[in-house]
Amino acid sequence: MRPGRISKVLATAAALALALAACTGTPPAPNQTTTSATPTAGGNVTVLEGSPFSSFNATSVTGNTLTNARIASATHSGFNSVGSDLKIIKNDKFGKYEMVKDKPLTIKYTINSGVQWSDGAPVTADDLFLQWASASGYFNDATLDKNFAVTAGTAYFHAAGDNTGLAKTELPVIGDDGLSLTLTYTTPFSDWETALGSSVDVPAHIVAVRTGLKDAQALTALLQSVPKGDPAKPVPANPALRKVADFWNTGFDSKTMPDPTLALSNGPYLVKGVTADQELILTRNADYTWGDVPKLDTLTVHYESDPDKQIKALEAGTADVATPAASAERISALAALKSAGVQVQQGLGLGFDQLVLNFKGVLSPPDLRSAFLHTVPRQEIVNQIAKPLDSNAEVLNSFVFNPVHVPYKESARSNGTTDMAAVDLVAAKELLAGASPTVRILYNKDDPDRAKEYSLIAASATLAGFSVTDAGKDSKQWLSALKEGAFDAALYGWTSNPTGSVQVPQVFTTGAVSNLNNFSNTVVDQLTEQLAVNPDDAKQNALKMQIDQLVVEAAYGLPLFQRTALSATGKHVSGVQFSPLDVGPWQSVAQWAYVN
């Protein structure tokens, strides 16, 4: 990442990622891998990933890739994780965290004695302090232009995660002989439970030594000595902090096996070898006792970007686990390999497709937006794109809840989306009142499913009297066009955080970083402000239901359908479970076992 940018605005928001993959449908309950053969202790399993490994710091901007994140999930641990049901699972073997005060919100993290890095150094509050420093933006005093380039001041750590919550915190306090860290929020934050420490990824003692400091305590002392950054009063960059941040940003990047100190683990597996663009070898961490102990001796990761070749490797037995991009043809091909021992894990993912209307331009009048939405053939889109993958696929009826969320059904019944269940050209023509506005529809032309969505919507809207312009761009250009507002209607998707509520304000608050269509509603702004600071789950859900309804009533757009998550396994592995998370099957890596 260039020094002139900071990470919180990457891909328009870190808590939400634009869903760029091919569209998929809503599968039924996940299918879990089972086998009649008996798993054996030890052994090796071969995994295919779509892109090569490139960094031992998956939380940095340059290291933030899917493959790196999956390897990190197998080599690091922390205070909690998110399960396949999107509920938080605490890891009391690693340590505990507790709300010690609610006004001001104060959270104490305590690491258990015996938790250590793979070089034998203990995991301590110094590691948490560095993690907080990198993720909070506390020291930044940078001013950004509209393209998020730094025009004044300094942006130190380039973390890929969203800093919405940790930006509200004061300098942490270390206690309990270096095993606890207490974090105080200046304002309440709804998602505090996953803001810090879900996984502890970067060893502070290695960063310290590599940047000329004596040890982790010296690094913490440095961080404690630097004042909070103030963009209104930028100061010259602190050279010692700049050196630390620069190393954190890129010092762990490597496509080959580096000095082992840069590949430390505190999780179930260790990285033992990396061959550039070819393979990565993981071995079981024999010292790991602060989580689910893994069953395999080794994991071999190979790279294959072609999903069809991934399936052929499963068929040939040269791969045991793969996550090919979902399509009806590939799901059918995998099903045909059942006799060869290939099994499929398919379920509801976190991403969804939507049509969003621009509140500036030709569709700024509410009646015109409503008229256009009456022409959207949502059921036909599901029939042609989602149902070929799953016969039970349904239209999505919420902007803020996934079907797996308990409040989804209630919100879908009350938010008004069901009033748009079918095309109503009569209502659309009445709202148009003889007008024939020209509507530019933006989408990724290189995505065949998005192209199909465009064709279906354009044909229907034309029947109502709209003049539709194909504003589609190729995969390298459409995102820039979206950010620039070069559309009246746009087809794209979000992949949301698995837990919490912080992503909702990022999309629907006036002027927010992921508000790409100029939506502005004073009541929604008030509700999102309350949502961001309310830690009570029931109250969060009530606020999100209100926001969901107001957004639909404003003719914001329409949700279309939920995406699918897919993985597949060969006959020599068991214990691989479905997961809707980005790490996919790697979520259950500790349960994987070799089957002879």
Coordinates of C-alpha atoms in Angstrom, one line a residue:
M1 CA 0.0 0.0 0.0
R2 CA 1.3 3.5 -0.8
P3 CA 2.1 5.7 2.2
G4 CA -0.4 8.2 0.9
R5 CA -3.4 6.1 1.8
I6 CA -4.8 4.6 5.0
S7 CA -6.7 1.4 5.3
K8 CA -10.1 2.1 6.7
V9 CA -11.4 3.1 3.3
L10 CA -10.0 0.2 1.3
A11 CA -12.7 -1.2 -1.0
T12 CA -15.0 1.5 0.4
A13 CA -15.2 -0.1 3.8
A14 CA -13.4 -2.8 5.7
A15 CA -16.4 -4.1 7.6
L16 CA -18.1 -4.6 4.3
A17 CA -16.6 -6.0 1.1
L18 CA -18.0 -5.6 -2.3
A19 CA -19.1 -9.1 -3.5
L20 CA -17.3 -9.5 -6.8
A21 CA -17.7 -13.2 -7.3
A22 CA -20.4 -14.8 -9.5
C23 CA -23.9 -14.6 -8.1
T24 CA -25.3 -17.7 -6.4
G25 CA -28.5 -18.8 -4.8
T26 CA -29.7 -19.6 -1.3
P27 CA -29.0 -23.2 -0.4
P28 CA -30.9 -25.2 2.2
A29 CA -29.3 -26.2 5.5
P30 CA -25.6 -26.9 5.1
N31 CA -24.5 -30.3 4.0
Q32 CA -21.7 -31.6 6.3
T33 CA -19.0 -34.0 5.2
T34 CA -19.3 -37.5 6.6
T35 CA -17.5 -40.7 5.8
S36 CA -17.9 -44.3 6.7
A37 CA -14.2 -44.9 6.8
T38 CA -12.3 -44.4 10.1
P39 CA -10.1 -41.4 10.4
T40 CA -6.6 -42.0 11.7
A41 CA -4.3 -39.9 13.8
G42 CA -1.7 -37.9 12.0
G43 CA -1.3 -38.0 8.2
N44 CA -1.4 -35.2 5.6
V45 CA -4.2 -33.5 3.8
T46 CA -3.7 -31.4 0.6
V47 CA -5.7 -28.2 0.1
L48 CA -6.2 -26.1 -3.0
E49 CA -6.3 -22.3 -2.8
G50 CA -7.1 -20.0 -5.6
S51 CA -4.1 -17.7 -5.1
P52 CA -0.6 -18.0 -3.6
F53 CA 0.4 -17.2 -0.1
S54 CA 2.2 -13.8 0.3
S55 CA 2.3 -12.6 3.9
F56 CA 2.5 -13.6 7.5
N57 CA 0.5 -10.6 8.5
A58 CA -3.0 -11.0 7.0
T59 CA -4.3 -8.0 8.9
S60 CA -2.2 -5.5 6.9
V61 CA -3.3 -4.0 3.7
T62 CA -0.7 -5.8 1.6
G63 CA -1.3 -9.0 3.4
N64 CA -5.1 -8.9 3.3
T65 CA -5.8 -11.8 0.9
L66 CA -8.1 -14.7 1.2
T67 CA -5.3 -17.3 1.1
N68 CA -3.3 -15.4 3.7
A69 CA -6.4 -15.1 6.0
R70 CA -7.0 -18.8 5.8
I71 CA -3.4 -19.7 6.7
A72 CA -3.6 -17.1 9.5
S73 CA -6.8 -18.8 10.9
A74 CA -4.9 -22.1 11.2
T75 CA -1.8 -20.5 12.7
H76 CA -3.2 -18.0 15.2
S77 CA -5.7 -18.0 18.0
G78 CA -7.4 -15.5 20.4
F79 CA -10.2 -14.8 22.8
N80 CA -13.1 -15.8 20.5
S81 CA -14.2 -16.9 17.1
V82 CA -17.4 -16.9 15.1
G83 CA -19.2 -20.2 14.5
S84 CA -21.0 -21.3 11.4
D85 CA -24.2 -20.1 13.1
L86 CA -22.7 -16.6 13.2
K87 CA -22.6 -16.7 17.0
I88 CA -19.5 -15.8 19.0
I89 CA -17.6 -18.7 20.6
K90 CA -15.4 -17.7 23.5
N91 CA -12.0 -19.5 23.9
D92 CA -11.5 -19.6 27.6
K93 CA -8.4 -21.7 27.1
F94 CA -6.7 -18.7 25.5
G95 CA -7.9 -16.2 28.1
K96 CA -10.9 -14.2 29.1
Y97 CA -12.4 -10.8 28.4
E98 CA -15.0 -9.0 30.4
M99 CA -16.9 -5.7 30.5
V100 CA -15.7 -4.3 33.8
K101 CA -17.7 -1.1 33.4
D102 CA -20.4 0.2 31.0
K103 CA -20.0 3.9 31.7
P104 CA -17.5 4.5 30.2
L105 CA -17.4 1.2 28.4
T106 CA -14.4 -0.6 29.8
I107 CA -13.2 -4.0 28.6
K108 CA -10.4 -6.1 30.3
Y109 CA -8.6 -8.8 28.4
T110 CA -6.5 -11.3 30.3
I111 CA -4.3 -13.9 28.6
N112 CA -3.9 -17.2 30.3
S113 CA -0.4 -18.2 31.6
G114 CA 1.2 -20.7 29.2
V115 CA -0.2 -19.3 25.9
Q116 CA 2.9 -18.8 23.8
W117 CA 4.4 -18.1 20.4
S118 CA 6.1 -21.0 18.6
D119 CA 9.5 -19.7 19.6
G120 CA 8.6 -20.1 23.2
A121 CA 8.0 -16.4 24.0
P122 CA 4.7 -15.9 25.9
V123 CA 1.8 -14.1 24.3
T124 CA 1.3 -11.0 26.4
A125 CA -0.5 -7.7 26.7
D126 CA 2.3 -6.2 24.6
D127 CA 1.0 -8.2 21.7
L128 CA -2.5 -6.8 22.4
F129 CA -1.1 -3.3 22.7
L130 CA 0.6 -3.5 19.3
Q131 CA -2.6 -5.0 17.8
W132 CA -4.6 -2.1 19.3
A133 CA -2.1 0.5 17.9
S134 CA -2.2 -1.0 14.4
A135 CA -6.0 -1.3 14.3
S136 CA -7.2 1.9 16.1
G137 CA -5.6 4.7 14.0
Y138 CA -4.8 6.3 17.3
F139 CA -1.5 7.9 16.2
N140 CA -2.7 9.0 12.7
D141 CA -2.9 12.7 12.1
A142 CA -3.5 12.5 8.4
T143 CA -5.9 14.6 6.3
L144 CA -7.4 12.8 3.3
D145 CA -8.7 14.1 0.0
K146 CA -11.8 12.7 -1.7
N147 CA -9.7 9.8 -3.0
F148 CA -8.4 9.0 0.5
A149 CA -4.9 10.1 -0.4
V150 CA -3.0 11.8 2.5
T151 CA -2.6 15.5 1.9
A152 CA -1.1 16.4 5.3
G153 CA 0.1 14.6 8.4
T154 CA 1.0 11.0 8.7
A155 CA -0.8 7.6 8.4
Y156 CA 1.2 5.1 10.3
F157 CA -0.2 1.6 10.4
H158 CA -2.0 0.4 7.3
A159 CA -4.4 -2.1 8.8
A160 CA -7.0 -3.8 6.6
G161 CA -9.6 -3.9 9.3
D162 CA -12.2 -1.3 10.1
N163 CA -11.2 1.0 13.0
T164 CA -14.7 2.4 13.7
G165 CA -14.8 1.0 17.2
L166 CA -11.1 1.1 18.3
A167 CA -10.9 4.7 17.1
K168 CA -13.2 5.5 20.1
T169 CA -10.7 4.2 22.6
E170 CA -8.2 5.7 24.9
L171 CA -4.6 4.5 25.4
P172 CA -4.8 1.0 26.9
V173 CA -3.6 0.1 30.3
I174 CA -1.4 -3.0 31.0
G175 CA -1.7 -4.9 34.2
D176 CA -1.4 -8.3 35.9
D177 CA 2.3 -8.6 35.3
G178 CA 1.9 -8.0 31.6
L179 CA -0.9 -10.5 31.0
S180 CA -3.9 -8.1 30.9
L181 CA -4.9 -5.1 28.9
T182 CA -7.8 -2.8 29.8
L183 CA -9.4 -0.8 27.0
T184 CA -11.7 2.2 27.7
Y185 CA -14.1 3.6 25.0
T186 CA -14.7 7.3 24.9
T187 CA -18.2 6.5 23.6
P188 CA -20.1 3.2 23.7
F189 CA -19.5 0.8 20.8
S190 CA -22.0 -1.9 19.8
D191 CA -19.5 -4.4 18.4
W192 CA -16.9 -4.2 21.3
E193 CA -16.8 -8.0 21.7
T194 CA -15.0 -8.6 18.4
A195 CA -13.1 -5.2 18.1
L196 CA -9.9 -6.5 19.6
G197 CA -8.3 -9.9 20.4
S198 CA -10.5 -12.4 18.4
S199 CA -7.1 -13.4 17.0
V200 CA -3.7 -12.2 18.1
D201 CA -1.7 -12.2 14.9
V202 CA 1.6 -10.2 15.1
P203 CA 4.3 -10.9 17.7
A204 CA 5.3 -7.7 19.4
H205 CA 8.7 -9.0 20.4
I206 CA 9.7 -9.7 16.8
V207 CA 8.5 -6.3 15.6
A208 CA 10.5 -4.7 18.5
V209 CA 13.8 -6.5 17.7
R210 CA 13.4 -5.9 13.9
T211 CA 13.0 -2.2 14.4
G212 CA 15.9 -1.7 16.8
L213 CA 14.1 -1.9 20.1
K214 CA 15.2 -4.1 23.0
D215 CA 12.1 -6.1 23.5
A216 CA 8.3 -6.1 23.5
Q217 CA 8.1 -4.0 26.6
A218 CA 10.3 -1.3 25.0
L219 CA 7.9 -1.3 22.0
T220 CA 5.0 -0.8 24.3
A221 CA 6.9 2.0 26.1
L222 CA 7.4 3.7 22.7
L223 CA 3.7 3.4 21.9
Q224 CA 2.8 4.8 25.3
S225 CA 5.1 7.8 24.7
V226 CA 3.6 9.0 21.4
P227 CA 0.7 11.5 21.7
K228 CA -2.6 10.8 20.0
G229 CA -2.7 12.1 16.5
D230 CA -4.8 15.2 15.6
P231 CA -5.5 15.8 11.9
A232 CA -6.3 19.5 12.9
K233 CA -2.7 19.8 14.2
P234 CA -0.4 17.5 12.4
V235 CA 3.2 17.2 13.5
P236 CA 6.3 15.7 11.9
A237 CA 6.2 11.9 11.8
N238 CA 7.8 10.2 14.8
P239 CA 10.7 8.4 13.3
A240 CA 10.7 5.5 15.8
L241 CA 7.0 4.9 15.4
R242 CA 7.3 5.3 11.6
K243 CA 9.9 2.5 11.6
V244 CA 7.7 0.2 13.7
A245 CA 4.7 0.9 11.5
D246 CA 6.6 0.4 8.3
F247 CA 7.8 -3.0 9.4
W248 CA 4.3 -4.0 10.6
N249 CA 2.9 -2.9 7.3
T250 CA 5.2 -4.9 5.0
G251 CA 7.9 -6.6 7.0
F252 CA 6.0 -9.9 7.2
D253 CA 5.3 -10.0 3.5
S254 CA 7.1 -12.9 1.8
K255 CA 6.3 -15.4 -1.0
T256 CA 9.0 -17.8 0.2
M257 CA 9.9 -19.2 3.7
P258 CA 11.5 -16.3 5.5
D259 CA 13.5 -16.2 8.7
P260 CA 11.4 -18.4 11.0
T261 CA 10.9 -15.5 13.4
L262 CA 8.7 -13.9 10.8
A263 CA 6.5 -17.0 10.7
L264 CA 5.6 -17.5 14.3
S265 CA 2.4 -19.1 15.3
N266 CA 0.2 -19.2 18.4
G267 CA -2.4 -21.5 16.9
P268 CA -2.9 -25.1 16.1
Y269 CA -0.5 -25.2 13.1
L270 CA 2.9 -23.8 12.2
V271 CA 4.2 -22.8 8.7
K272 CA 7.2 -24.9 8.0
G273 CA 7.9 -24.3 4.4
V274 CA 6.8 -21.9 1.6
T275 CA 7.8 -22.4 -2.1
A276 CA 6.9 -19.2 -4.0
D277 CA 3.7 -19.7 -6.1
Q278 CA 3.8 -23.5 -5.6
E279 CA 3.1 -24.7 -2.1
L280 CA 3.0 -24.0 1.6
I281 CA 3.5 -26.7 4.3
L282 CA 1.8 -26.5 7.7
T283 CA 2.8 -28.8 10.6
R284 CA 1.0 -29.5 13.8
N285 CA 2.0 -27.2 16.7
A286 CA 2.9 -29.7 19.3
D287 CA 2.8 -27.1 22.1
Y288 CA -0.7 -25.9 21.3
T289 CA -3.1 -26.6 24.2
W290 CA -5.2 -23.4 24.3
G291 CA -7.8 -24.4 21.8
D292 CA -9.0 -27.4 19.8
V293 CA -5.9 -29.6 19.3
P294 CA -5.5 -30.5 15.6
K295 CA -5.5 -34.1 14.4
L296 CA -3.3 -33.9 11.3
D297 CA 0.5 -34.0 11.3
T298 CA 0.7 -31.8 8.2
L299 CA -1.3 -29.8 5.7
T300 CA 0.0 -29.2 2.2
V301 CA -1.4 -26.1 0.4
H302 CA -1.2 -25.9 -3.4
Y303 CA -2.5 -23.2 -5.6
E304 CA -5.0 -23.4 -8.5
S305 CA -7.0 -20.4 -9.8
D306 CA -9.1 -22.4 -12.2
P307 CA -12.2 -23.8 -10.3
D308 CA -12.8 -26.5 -12.9
K309 CA -9.2 -27.8 -12.4
Q310 CA -9.8 -27.8 -8.7
I311 CA -12.7 -30.2 -9.2
K312 CA -10.6 -32.4 -11.5
A313 CA -7.9 -32.5 -8.8
L314 CA -10.5 -33.7 -6.3
E315 CA -11.6 -36.4 -8.8
A316 CA -8.0 -37.5 -9.4
G317 CA -7.2 -37.6 -5.6
T318 CA -4.4 -35.1 -5.9
A319 CA -6.3 -32.7 -3.7
D320 CA -8.4 -33.3 -0.6
V321 CA -10.1 -29.9 0.1
A322 CA -11.0 -27.2 -2.4
T323 CA -13.3 -24.2 -2.5
P324 CA -14.2 -23.7 -6.2
A325 CA -16.3 -20.7 -7.2
A326 CA -19.9 -21.8 -7.2
S327 CA -21.9 -22.3 -10.4
A328 CA -24.7 -24.7 -11.3
E329 CA -22.3 -26.6 -13.6
R330 CA -19.7 -27.1 -10.9
I331 CA -22.2 -28.2 -8.3
S332 CA -23.5 -30.7 -10.7
A333 CA -20.0 -31.9 -11.6
L334 CA -19.1 -32.3 -7.9
A335 CA -22.3 -34.2 -7.3
A336 CA -21.4 -36.6 -10.1
L337 CA -18.2 -37.5 -8.2
K338 CA -20.0 -38.8 -5.1
S339 CA -19.1 -42.4 -6.1
A340 CA -15.4 -41.4 -6.1
G341 CA -15.8 -40.2 -2.5
V342 CA -16.1 -36.5 -3.3
Q343 CA -18.5 -34.7 -1.0
V344 CA -19.9 -31.1 -1.0
Q345 CA -20.4 -28.6 1.8
Q346 CA -22.9 -26.1 0.6
G347 CA -24.8 -23.5 2.5
L348 CA -25.8 -19.9 2.9
G349 CA -23.0 -17.4 2.6
L350 CA -22.7 -13.8 3.9
G351 CA -23.0 -12.0 0.6
F352 CA -26.0 -10.8 -1.2
D353 CA -26.9 -9.1 -4.5
Q354 CA -28.9 -6.0 -4.7
L355 CA -30.1 -3.2 -7.0
V356 CA -29.4 0.3 -5.6
L357 CA -30.7 3.6 -6.9
N358 CA -28.9 6.9 -7.0
F359 CA -30.6 9.6 -5.1
K360 CA -29.0 12.2 -7.3
G361 CA -29.8 12.6 -10.9
V362 CA -32.7 11.3 -12.9
L363 CA -34.1 9.1 -10.1
S364 CA -34.0 11.7 -7.4
P365 CA -37.8 12.1 -7.4
P366 CA -39.2 9.4 -5.1
D367 CA -42.0 8.5 -7.5
L368 CA -39.6 7.7 -10.3
R369 CA -37.5 5.5 -8.0
S370 CA -40.7 3.6 -6.9
A371 CA -41.7 3.3 -10.5
F372 CA -38.4 1.7 -11.4
L373 CA -38.5 -0.7 -8.5
H374 CA -42.0 -1.9 -9.6
T375 CA -40.3 -3.2 -12.8
V376 CA -37.6 -5.3 -11.2
P377 CA -38.3 -9.0 -11.8
R378 CA -36.8 -10.3 -8.6
Q379 CA -38.4 -13.7 -8.8
E380 CA -37.3 -14.2 -12.4
I381 CA -33.7 -13.2 -11.4
V382 CA -33.8 -15.9 -8.7
N383 CA -35.3 -18.4 -11.1
Q384 CA -32.6 -17.9 -13.7
I385 CA -29.5 -17.3 -11.5
A386 CA -30.0 -18.8 -8.0
K387 CA -32.4 -21.7 -8.5
P388 CA -30.0 -23.6 -10.9
L389 CA -27.7 -23.8 -7.9
D390 CA -30.4 -24.7 -5.4
S391 CA -34.0 -25.4 -6.1
N392 CA -35.1 -23.9 -2.7
A393 CA -33.5 -20.5 -3.5
E394 CA -35.7 -17.6 -2.6
V395 CA -35.9 -13.8 -3.1
L396 CA -34.1 -11.9 -0.3
N397 CA -36.3 -9.5 1.6
S398 CA -34.0 -7.5 3.8
F399 CA -31.1 -5.0 3.4
V400 CA -29.7 -5.5 6.9
F401 CA -30.5 -9.1 7.9
N402 CA -29.4 -12.5 6.4
P403 CA -32.0 -15.3 6.4
V404 CA -29.9 -17.0 9.1
H405 CA -30.5 -14.1 11.5
V406 CA -33.5 -14.6 13.8
P407 CA -35.1 -11.2 13.1
Y408 CA -35.0 -11.8 9.3
K409 CA -38.5 -13.2 8.9
E410 CA -40.1 -10.5 11.0
S411 CA -38.3 -7.7 9.3
A412 CA -39.1 -9.1 5.9
R413 CA -42.8 -9.2 6.8
S414 CA -42.9 -5.6 7.9
N415 CA -40.3 -3.7 5.9
G416 CA -42.3 -3.4 2.6
T417 CA -40.1 -5.6 0.4
T418 CA -43.0 -8.1 0.0
D419 CA -45.0 -5.3 -1.7
M420 CA -42.3 -5.6 -4.4
A421 CA -42.6 -9.4 -4.7
A422 CA -43.8 -9.2 -8.3
V423 CA -43.4 -6.9 -11.3
D424 CA -46.2 -4.4 -11.4
L425 CA -46.0 -2.5 -14.7
V426 CA -49.4 -0.9 -14.2
A427 CA -48.2 0.7 -11.0
A428 CA -44.9 1.7 -12.6
K429 CA -46.7 3.4 -15.5
E430 CA -49.1 5.3 -13.2
L431 CA -46.1 6.6 -11.2
L432 CA -44.3 7.6 -14.5
A433 CA -47.4 9.5 -15.6
G434 CA -46.2 9.5 -19.2
A435 CA -42.6 10.3 -18.5
S436 CA -39.8 8.3 -20.1
P437 CA -36.7 8.9 -18.1
T438 CA -33.4 7.6 -19.2
V439 CA -31.8 5.3 -16.6
R440 CA -28.1 4.3 -16.6
I441 CA -27.6 0.8 -15.1
L442 CA -24.1 0.1 -13.9
Y443 CA -22.8 -3.5 -13.4
N444 CA -19.7 -5.6 -13.9
K445 CA -19.9 -6.8 -17.5
D446 CA -17.4 -9.5 -16.9
D447 CA -19.7 -11.2 -14.4
P448 CA -22.2 -13.3 -16.5
D449 CA -24.7 -13.4 -13.6
R450 CA -24.7 -9.6 -13.2
A451 CA -25.1 -9.3 -17.0
K452 CA -28.1 -11.5 -16.8
E453 CA -29.6 -9.4 -14.0
Y454 CA -29.1 -6.3 -16.1
S455 CA -30.8 -7.9 -19.1
L456 CA -33.8 -9.0 -17.1
I457 CA -34.2 -5.6 -15.4
A458 CA -33.6 -3.6 -18.6
A459 CA -36.2 -5.5 -20.5
S460 CA -38.9 -5.1 -17.8
A461 CA -38.1 -1.4 -17.2
T462 CA -38.4 -0.7 -20.9
L463 CA -41.9 -2.2 -21.0
A464 CA -43.0 0.3 -18.3
G465 CA -41.7 3.3 -20.3
F466 CA -38.1 3.8 -19.0
S467 CA -35.3 4.3 -21.5
V468 CA -32.5 2.1 -20.2
T469 CA -28.8 2.8 -21.0
D470 CA -26.3 0.0 -20.5
A471 CA -23.7 1.6 -18.3
G472 CA -21.9 -1.6 -17.5
K473 CA -18.1 -1.6 -17.2
D474 CA -15.5 -4.3 -17.2
S475 CA -14.1 -5.8 -14.0
K476 CA -11.3 -3.3 -13.8
Q477 CA -13.5 -0.2 -14.3
W478 CA -16.9 -0.8 -12.8
L479 CA -15.9 -0.2 -9.1
S480 CA -14.4 3.2 -9.9
A481 CA -17.6 4.1 -11.8
L482 CA -19.6 3.1 -8.8
K483 CA -17.5 5.2 -6.4
E484 CA -17.8 8.1 -8.8
G485 CA -21.6 7.9 -8.9
A486 CA -21.7 7.3 -12.7
F487 CA -25.0 5.5 -12.5
D488 CA -28.7 5.9 -11.9
A489 CA -29.1 2.3 -10.9
A490 CA -26.3 -0.1 -9.9
L491 CA -26.1 -3.9 -9.5
Y492 CA -23.6 -5.0 -6.9
G493 CA -23.3 -7.0 -3.7
W494 CA -22.1 -6.7 -0.1
T495 CA -20.4 -9.3 2.0
S496 CA -21.2 -8.3 5.5
N497 CA -19.4 -8.9 8.8
P498 CA -20.5 -12.2 10.3
T499 CA -21.5 -10.5 13.6
G500 CA -22.4 -7.1 15.0
S501 CA -24.0 -4.0 13.6
V502 CA -21.3 -1.6 12.7
Q503 CA -21.7 -2.2 8.9
V504 CA -25.2 -0.8 8.9
P505 CA -24.1 2.8 9.7
Q506 CA -21.3 2.5 7.2
V507 CA -23.8 2.0 4.4
F508 CA -26.9 4.0 5.3
T509 CA -25.6 7.0 7.3
T510 CA -25.5 10.2 5.3
G511 CA -22.0 10.6 3.8
A512 CA -20.7 7.3 5.2
V513 CA -17.8 5.6 3.5
S514 CA -20.0 2.9 2.0
N515 CA -22.9 5.1 1.2
L516 CA -22.4 5.0 -2.6
N517 CA -25.8 6.2 -3.8
N518 CA -26.2 9.5 -1.9
F519 CA -28.9 8.2 0.3
S520 CA -29.8 10.6 3.2
N521 CA -32.5 10.3 5.8
T522 CA -32.4 12.2 9.0
V523 CA -34.3 9.5 11.0
V524 CA -32.1 6.8 9.6
D525 CA -29.1 8.9 10.7
Q526 CA -30.4 9.1 14.2
L527 CA -31.1 5.4 14.3
T528 CA -27.7 4.4 13.0
E529 CA -26.1 6.7 15.5
Q530 CA -27.9 4.9 18.3
L531 CA -27.1 1.5 16.7
A532 CA -23.3 2.2 16.7
V533 CA -23.3 2.8 20.4
N534 CA -25.8 0.3 21.7
P535 CA -24.3 -3.0 23.0
D536 CA -27.6 -4.7 23.7
D537 CA -28.4 -7.4 21.0
A538 CA -32.2 -7.0 21.3
K539 CA -32.1 -3.3 21.0
Q540 CA -29.7 -3.5 18.1
N541 CA -32.1 -5.8 16.2
A542 CA -35.0 -3.4 16.9
L543 CA -33.1 -0.5 15.6
K544 CA -32.0 -2.4 12.5
M545 CA -35.6 -3.4 11.8
Q546 CA -36.6 0.2 11.8
I547 CA -33.7 1.1 9.5
D548 CA -34.6 -1.7 7.2
Q549 CA -38.2 -0.4 6.9
L550 CA -37.2 3.2 6.4
V551 CA -34.6 2.3 3.7
V552 CA -37.2 0.3 1.7
E553 CA -39.9 3.0 2.1
A554 CA -37.4 5.5 0.7
A555 CA -37.2 3.4 -2.5
Y556 CA -33.5 2.9 -1.8
G557 CA -33.4 -0.2 -4.1
L558 CA -34.2 -3.8 -3.7
P559 CA -32.3 -6.8 -2.3
L560 CA -32.2 -9.7 -4.8
F561 CA -30.9 -12.9 -3.3
Q562 CA -28.4 -14.4 -0.9
R563 CA -25.2 -16.0 -2.2
T564 CA -23.9 -19.5 -1.6
A565 CA -20.7 -20.7 0.1
L566 CA -19.2 -23.9 -1.3
S567 CA -16.4 -26.3 -0.6
A568 CA -15.7 -29.9 -1.5
T569 CA -13.6 -32.7 -0.1
G570 CA -12.1 -36.0 -1.3
K571 CA -12.3 -39.4 0.2
H572 CA -9.1 -39.1 2.3
V573 CA -10.3 -36.4 4.7
S574 CA -13.0 -36.1 7.3
G575 CA -14.2 -33.4 9.7
V576 CA -14.4 -30.7 7.1
Q577 CA -17.5 -28.6 7.9
F578 CA -19.5 -26.0 6.1
S579 CA -18.9 -22.4 7.0
P580 CA -20.4 -19.2 5.6
L581 CA -17.3 -17.2 6.6
D582 CA -14.6 -16.1 4.2
V583 CA -12.2 -18.7 5.7
G584 CA -14.7 -21.3 4.6
P585 CA -13.8 -24.9 5.5
W586 CA -10.6 -23.7 7.3
Q587 CA -12.9 -22.7 10.2
S588 CA -13.0 -26.4 11.1
V589 CA -9.3 -27.1 10.4
A590 CA -8.6 -28.5 13.9
Q591 CA -11.2 -31.2 13.3
W592 CA -9.8 -32.3 9.9
A593 CA -8.5 -35.9 9.9
Y594 CA -6.8 -38.1 7.4
V595 CA -8.9 -41.1 6.1
N596 CA -6.9 -44.0 4.7

